[in-house]
Short mmCIF file of C-alpha atoms in Angstrom, two decimals:
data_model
loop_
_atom_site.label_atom_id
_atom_site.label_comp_id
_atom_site.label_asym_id
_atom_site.label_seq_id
_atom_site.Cartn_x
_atom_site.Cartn_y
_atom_site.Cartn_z
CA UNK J 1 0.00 0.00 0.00
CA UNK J 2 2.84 2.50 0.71
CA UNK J 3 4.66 1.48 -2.16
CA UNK J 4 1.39 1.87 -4.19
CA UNK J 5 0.82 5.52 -2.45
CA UNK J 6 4.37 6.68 -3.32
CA UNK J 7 4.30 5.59 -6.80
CA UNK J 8 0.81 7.54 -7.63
CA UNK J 9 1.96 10.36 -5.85
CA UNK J 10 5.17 10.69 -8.38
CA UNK J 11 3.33 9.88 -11.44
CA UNK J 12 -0.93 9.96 -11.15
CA UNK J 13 -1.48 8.23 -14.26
CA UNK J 14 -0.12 5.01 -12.64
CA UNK J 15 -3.36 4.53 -10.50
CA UNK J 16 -5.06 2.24 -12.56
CA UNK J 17 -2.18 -0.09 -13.23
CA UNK J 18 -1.41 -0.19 -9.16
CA UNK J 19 -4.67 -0.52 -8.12
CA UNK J 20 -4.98 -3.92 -10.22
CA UNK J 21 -1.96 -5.09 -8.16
CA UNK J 22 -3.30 -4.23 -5.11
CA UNK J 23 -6.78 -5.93 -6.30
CA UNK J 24 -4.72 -8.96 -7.59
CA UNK J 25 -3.65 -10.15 -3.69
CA UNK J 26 -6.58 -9.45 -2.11
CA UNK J 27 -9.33 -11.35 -4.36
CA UNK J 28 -6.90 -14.55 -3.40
CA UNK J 29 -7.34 -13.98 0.26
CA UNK J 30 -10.87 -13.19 -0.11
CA UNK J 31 -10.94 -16.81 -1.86
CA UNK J 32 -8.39 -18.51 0.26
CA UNK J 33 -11.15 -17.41 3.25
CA UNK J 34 -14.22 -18.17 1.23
CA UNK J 35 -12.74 -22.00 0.50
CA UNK J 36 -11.68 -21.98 3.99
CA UNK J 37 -14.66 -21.81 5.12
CA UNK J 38 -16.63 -23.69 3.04
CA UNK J 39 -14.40 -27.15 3.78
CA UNK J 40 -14.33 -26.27 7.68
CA UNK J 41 -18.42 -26.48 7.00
CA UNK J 42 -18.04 -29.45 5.25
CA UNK J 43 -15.41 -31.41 6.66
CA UNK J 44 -16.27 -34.52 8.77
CA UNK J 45 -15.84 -34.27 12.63
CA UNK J 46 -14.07 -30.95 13.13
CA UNK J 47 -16.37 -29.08 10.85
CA UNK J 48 -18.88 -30.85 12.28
CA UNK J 49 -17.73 -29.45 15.83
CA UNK J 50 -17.34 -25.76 14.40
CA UNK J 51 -20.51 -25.64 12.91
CA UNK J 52 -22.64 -26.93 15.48
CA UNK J 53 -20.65 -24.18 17.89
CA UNK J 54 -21.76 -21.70 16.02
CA UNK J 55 -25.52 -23.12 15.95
CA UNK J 56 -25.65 -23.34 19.30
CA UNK J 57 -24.14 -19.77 19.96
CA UNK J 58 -25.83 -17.92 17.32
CA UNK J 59 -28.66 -20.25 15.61
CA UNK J 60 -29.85 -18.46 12.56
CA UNK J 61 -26.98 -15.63 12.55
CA UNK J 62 -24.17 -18.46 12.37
CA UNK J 63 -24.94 -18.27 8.80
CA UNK J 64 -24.00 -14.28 8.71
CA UNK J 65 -21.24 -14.83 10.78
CA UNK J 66 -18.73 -16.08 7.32
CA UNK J 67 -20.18 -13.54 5.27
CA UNK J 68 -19.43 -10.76 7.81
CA UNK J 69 -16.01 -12.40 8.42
CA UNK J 70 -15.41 -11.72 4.51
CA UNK J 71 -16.88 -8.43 4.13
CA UNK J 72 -14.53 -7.22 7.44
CA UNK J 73 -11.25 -8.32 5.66
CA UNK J 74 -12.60 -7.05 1.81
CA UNK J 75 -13.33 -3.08 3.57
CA UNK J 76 -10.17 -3.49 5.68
CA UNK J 77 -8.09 -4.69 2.60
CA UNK J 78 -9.81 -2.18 0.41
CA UNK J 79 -10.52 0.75 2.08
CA UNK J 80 -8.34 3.46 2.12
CA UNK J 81 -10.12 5.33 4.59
CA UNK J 82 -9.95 2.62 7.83
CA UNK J 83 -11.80 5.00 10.21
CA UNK J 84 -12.64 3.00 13.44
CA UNK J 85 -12.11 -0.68 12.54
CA UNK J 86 -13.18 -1.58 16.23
CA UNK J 87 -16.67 0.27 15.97
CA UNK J 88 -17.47 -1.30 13.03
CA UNK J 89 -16.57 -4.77 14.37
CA UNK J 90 -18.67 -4.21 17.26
CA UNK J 91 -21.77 -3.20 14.57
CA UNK J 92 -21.38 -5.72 12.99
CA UNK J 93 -21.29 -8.10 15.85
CA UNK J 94 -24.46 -6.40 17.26
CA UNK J 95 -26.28 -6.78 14.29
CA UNK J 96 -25.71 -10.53 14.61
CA UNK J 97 -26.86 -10.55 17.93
CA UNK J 98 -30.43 -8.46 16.58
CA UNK J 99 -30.73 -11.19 13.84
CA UNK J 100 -30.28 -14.31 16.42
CA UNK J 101 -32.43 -12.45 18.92
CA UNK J 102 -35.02 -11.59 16.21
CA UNK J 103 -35.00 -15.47 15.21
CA UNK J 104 -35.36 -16.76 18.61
CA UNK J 105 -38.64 -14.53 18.94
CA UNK J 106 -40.20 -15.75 15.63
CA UNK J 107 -38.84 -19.74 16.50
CA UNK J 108 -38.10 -19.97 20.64
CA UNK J 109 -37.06 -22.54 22.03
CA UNK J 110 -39.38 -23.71 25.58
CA UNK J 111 -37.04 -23.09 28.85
CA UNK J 112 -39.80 -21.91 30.98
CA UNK J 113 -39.25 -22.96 34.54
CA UNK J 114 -35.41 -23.70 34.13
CA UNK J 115 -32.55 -22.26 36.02
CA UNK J 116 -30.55 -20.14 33.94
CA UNK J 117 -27.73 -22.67 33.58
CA UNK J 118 -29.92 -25.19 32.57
CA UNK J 119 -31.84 -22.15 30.50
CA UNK J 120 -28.21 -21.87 28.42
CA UNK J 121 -27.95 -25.55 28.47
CA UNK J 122 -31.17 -26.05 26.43
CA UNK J 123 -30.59 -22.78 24.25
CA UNK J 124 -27.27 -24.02 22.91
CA UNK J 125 -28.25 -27.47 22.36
CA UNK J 126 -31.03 -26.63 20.92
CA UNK J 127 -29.39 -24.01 18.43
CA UNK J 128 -29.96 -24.11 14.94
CA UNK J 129 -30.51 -22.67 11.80
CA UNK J 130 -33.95 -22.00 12.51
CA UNK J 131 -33.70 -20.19 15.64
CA UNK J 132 -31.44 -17.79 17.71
CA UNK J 133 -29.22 -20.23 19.69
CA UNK J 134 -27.60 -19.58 22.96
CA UNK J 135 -27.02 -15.42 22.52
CA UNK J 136 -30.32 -15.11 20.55
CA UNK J 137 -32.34 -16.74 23.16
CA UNK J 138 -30.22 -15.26 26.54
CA UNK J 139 -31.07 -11.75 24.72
CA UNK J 140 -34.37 -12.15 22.69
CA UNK J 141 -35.93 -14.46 25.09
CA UNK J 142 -35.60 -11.67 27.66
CA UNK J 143 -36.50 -8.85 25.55
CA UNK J 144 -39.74 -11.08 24.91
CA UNK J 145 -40.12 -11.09 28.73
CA UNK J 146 -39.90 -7.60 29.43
CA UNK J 147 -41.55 -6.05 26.10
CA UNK J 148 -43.58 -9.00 24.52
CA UNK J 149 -43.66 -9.31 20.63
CA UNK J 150 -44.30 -5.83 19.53
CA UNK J 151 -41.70 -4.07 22.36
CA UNK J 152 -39.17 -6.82 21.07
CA UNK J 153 -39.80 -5.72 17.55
CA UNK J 154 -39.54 -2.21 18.14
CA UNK J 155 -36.38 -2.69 20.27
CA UNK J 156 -34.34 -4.90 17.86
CA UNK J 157 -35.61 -2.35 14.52
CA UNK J 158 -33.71 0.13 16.56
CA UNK J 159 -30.70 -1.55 17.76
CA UNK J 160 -30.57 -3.28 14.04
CA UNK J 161 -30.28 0.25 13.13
CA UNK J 162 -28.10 1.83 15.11
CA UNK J 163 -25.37 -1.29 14.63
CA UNK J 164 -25.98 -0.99 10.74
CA UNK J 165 -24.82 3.04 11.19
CA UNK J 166 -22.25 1.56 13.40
CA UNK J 167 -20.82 -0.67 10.96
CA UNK J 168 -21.29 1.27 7.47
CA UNK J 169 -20.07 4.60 9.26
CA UNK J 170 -23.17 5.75 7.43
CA UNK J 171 -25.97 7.13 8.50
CA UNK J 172 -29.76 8.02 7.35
CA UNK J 173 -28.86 11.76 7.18
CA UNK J 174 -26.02 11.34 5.16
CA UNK J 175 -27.67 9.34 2.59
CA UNK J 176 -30.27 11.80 2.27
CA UNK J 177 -27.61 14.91 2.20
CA UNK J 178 -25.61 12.97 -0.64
CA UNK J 179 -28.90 11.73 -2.62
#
């Protein structure tokens, strides 16, 4: 990147021709994490292990969790402008936790009466695509507590978009200034 930044600030006319090198590395990684991915979901008993992890931590947003993973690396790889890597992390990670909550109050999963131990117990092993797992149900199943459906709704809507200004560095104001 320096090297890349030194030779368009000597001659501008070079910034097509570097930027292609610069493109050239990164699309590997980006596939070298994609493939990487893809056999630790498909291979035998350790991808078995990872994946049901991540079910039982984060049900439904287990399958957003790769995707995020790439799109993290492609805006840290590409962007020139890496203005607060660690807020956007934490965005993104918060939206993951709206979407598991979210699925565990369309799908729950029945702890009534348990101890909270047992509660986590039964929300991770019961974690799957289909609901919120162990962080979806901690978080939605309390929400759904406190607020019922509609207070849930409204609660998530607003934390889903306050971690998607979070992690875009974008908000509703600017898009309307720059449209």
């Amino acid at each position: 990147a320096r090297a890349t930044a030194g030779l368009i600030s000597e001659d501008p006319n070079k910034y097509g021709k570097s930027m292609l090198l610069q493109a050239l590395p990164m699309t590997q990684g980006i596939y070298g994490l994609v493939t990487s991915f893809m056999i630790i979901f498909k291979m035998g008993i350790i991808g078995g292990l990872i994946s049901a992890f991540v079910k039982g931590l984060f049900g439904f947003s287990g399958l957003l969790l790769p995707i995020f993973v790439v799109l993290f690396c492609v805006w840290m790889l590409a962007s020139e402008e890496k203005k607060h890597p660690v807020v956007r992390g934490i965005g993104a990670f918060l939206f993951l936790l709206v979407m598991a909550s979210a699925a565990h109050i369309i799908n729950p999963v029945a702890t009534n009466g348990l101890s909270f131990l047992k509660k986590c117990g039964a929300l991770y092993g019961a974690g799957a695509f289909s609901n919120g797992g162990l962080f979806g149900g901690l978080i939605g199943g309390g929400l759904y507590t406190l607020l019922d459906t509609l207070g849930s709704v409204i609660v998530l809507l607003a934390v889903g978009i306050i971690s998607i200004v979070m992690a875009t560095g974008k908000s509703f104001f600017h898009a309307i200034a720059d449209a």
